[in-house]
C-alpha cells in the first residue's frame, strides 16, 4: 500500500463556485492529494450546517487526521502553528498554558468547539486546547474572520471546530515514546449496530517534562492525561437520525508561574451532546442538547494550599435548514443556555442565562454567490448583542474566484471580569460591556490541476477591550479601556507533483493599540511555513516542516518591554508503511535547536525525538 500523501494543515476551502454546480467538487483543495476531488470532506463550521451544493465563501481550512499523522504532532498547538494566521505563545511545551492569537486577535477571541460544543471556560474565557488529545481528532475545521452571527461570543478572530474520530473498520492500537520519558498508548474501535455505529477512543499520555521557567527552582514540569471519547450515530428511518458524544478527560500537570504560588493542577472535564435530525422534504430540523463541565483544582505544593473551580455550561439548540429552490437556501436557529460557576471562590454572581436567535441565507445567481447572516444574543447581566456577516463571491472563470466578507463579532465579559470577589488586591466590575469588532476581508483564489493559490487581505477593528488595571488604591479591576486595529495579509500556495507535495504560507500582521500606538504584545508580525512531503517509494515517505517566526515583544510587570528573538525551526518526520495494517513513524522536532521562547522567561524543550507505531486489526 502506498503511504498517505501528506504535507500538513491543509485543506483550503476554494470558495465562490457559483459559476456552475459542477465546481462544487473543487470547493475544498487538499494538498495531500493530487487532485481536489479525492478529498471527501464537507466543512460544516462556516455555515453551521451541511451545504454540499454551495459551501460557504468564508475563509476556511480543514486539517485531516492524515495531516496530523504526517506531522507527528503531539499537541493541537503544533498543528495550528502550521496554518497561516495562527500565532502561539506557550509557557513551555506540551501540558503548559498556551494562547492562540489568530490573525493578531486576543487569546480569547478564537472560539474553540468540540463537535460543535463550546469548550472555553466561563471564568477565564480561554480554552485550554493543550489538553485536547490529537490522537482522537478526525479533522479540524477552521474559519478565519468573525462568525459571531452564527456561533455567538468569542468568534472574533475565527472558529476552530475539532471533530473527533469516527473510528476505523476494525480496532486500532497505537504506541509512542519520545523525549522527556514521554509515553502514549491509544486504542480506537467501532461497534456497528444496525444502521448506526458507536466509536470508542481511549488515550493515555504521560511525560516527565522539563524545567520550563528560567527563574524558578529547577524541577521537571510533567503531565499525565487520560481521555475517553465515545461518539456515534443511528439512523432510525429515512427521515430521522440520532447522534451523540461523550468526552471525558482527566489528568494533572506541573508548571511554574512567574508570580509564584500554585504549581500543579488537576482537572476532570467532560463534554456531553445528544442530537436528532429530522428531514421533511427539502428541509432538515435539528435539535441538539449539550453539557460541558470543567473541574479544575490548583495546588501550591510548597504550602499545600489548594483551590477548586468548577464551571458548567448547558445548552439547547434548534435549527432548520431549508432549501427553497436550486439557488436559495435558508438556515434559522434558536439557542438557550445556562452558565454556572462553583468552587472555593465566592463570586458575587454564580450563574447567568443566555439566549439567541440567528438566521443565515445563501443565494446564487449567475457567477455570483451571496451570503448573509444575523444573530441576536441576550446575555444575563450584560448588554444584548446584534451581529452580522455579509459576503459575496464571484467566479471570474472556472479557476479564479474573488470574495469579499464583512462581519462583526463580540466577546462577553467572563465571570472573573464581572463578579470576581473583592479582596485586598482585585475585584470584579459588573458594569463591563462586551468587546466588539468589525472585520473586512478581501480574498482571491486561483486553482489549476495540481496547484492552488490564495491571497487574503483583512482589517479588524476592536473596541471596548477589557484590561485589568490598578485604581488609586492599587486594587486591580477590569475596565473597557482599550481599542485595537489589526491589519494584515496572508498568502498560501500549494503544489502537488508526482512524488512530492508542497505547501507554503506566509502571514504579515500589524496589530496596534489605538490608544498608545504600540504593537500588541506576544504577536509575531511575520510568520512563514513550508511543509514538504516526499514519497520515496511505496513504503517510505517523509514530511519536513520549516517555520520562520519574527521577533515579539512582551511587556513586563514594571512596564518595560522584553524582546523575544526571531528564529527558523526545522521539524523532520519519516514514515514507514510496513503493510496495510502496520505503520511506523519517527520525528526529530527542532532538529537544530533554533526555536526561541514564545513568552519571556520560559524555556523551550529543544531538540526532541519521537517514535510511534500503529496497528489496525
GROMACS .gro file of N, CA, C and O in nm, residues 26 28 112 142 173 283 365 553 580 613:
model
   40
   26UNK      N    1  -1.477   2.104  -0.651
   26UNK     CA    2  -1.349   2.173  -0.637
   26UNK      C    3  -1.345   2.264  -0.516
   26UNK      O    4  -1.249   2.336  -0.496
   28UNK      N    5  -1.309   2.227  -0.195
   28UNK     CA    6  -1.204   2.206  -0.096
   28UNK      C    7  -1.079   2.155  -0.165
   28UNK      O    8  -1.082   2.052  -0.232
  112UNK      N    9  -1.330   2.795   2.028
  112UNK     CA   10  -1.296   2.654   2.013
  112UNK      C   11  -1.420   2.569   2.041
  112UNK      O   12  -1.489   2.589   2.142
  142UNK      N   13  -1.149   2.505   1.039
  142UNK     CA   14  -1.110   2.640   1.081
  142UNK      C   15  -1.178   2.742   0.990
  142UNK      O   16  -1.172   2.730   0.867
  173UNK      N   17  -0.463   0.007   1.752
  173UNK     CA   18  -0.386   0.037   1.872
  173UNK      C   19  -0.261   0.115   1.829
  173UNK      O   20  -0.209   0.097   1.719
  283UNK      N   21  -3.621   2.023   0.377
  283UNK     CA   22  -3.564   2.086   0.495
  283UNK      C   23  -3.525   1.982   0.599
  283UNK      O   24  -3.577   1.870   0.600
  365UNK      N   25  -2.669   3.350  -0.813
  365UNK     CA   26  -2.722   3.399  -0.940
  365UNK      C   27  -2.605   3.416  -1.036
  365UNK      O   28  -2.509   3.487  -1.008
  553UNK      N   29   0.737   4.110   2.121
  553UNK     CA   30   0.758   4.194   2.239
  553UNK      C   31   0.663   4.151   2.349
  553UNK      O   32   0.550   4.109   2.322
  580UNK      N   33  -0.064  -0.311   0.493
  580UNK     CA   34  -0.192  -0.240   0.501
  580UNK      C   35  -0.228  -0.203   0.644
  580UNK      O   36  -0.291  -0.099   0.668
  613UNK      N   37   0.415   0.376   1.663
  613UNK     CA   38   0.369   0.265   1.579
  613UNK      C   39   0.218   0.252   1.593
  613UNK      O   40   0.161   0.274   1.700
   0.00000   0.00000   0.00000
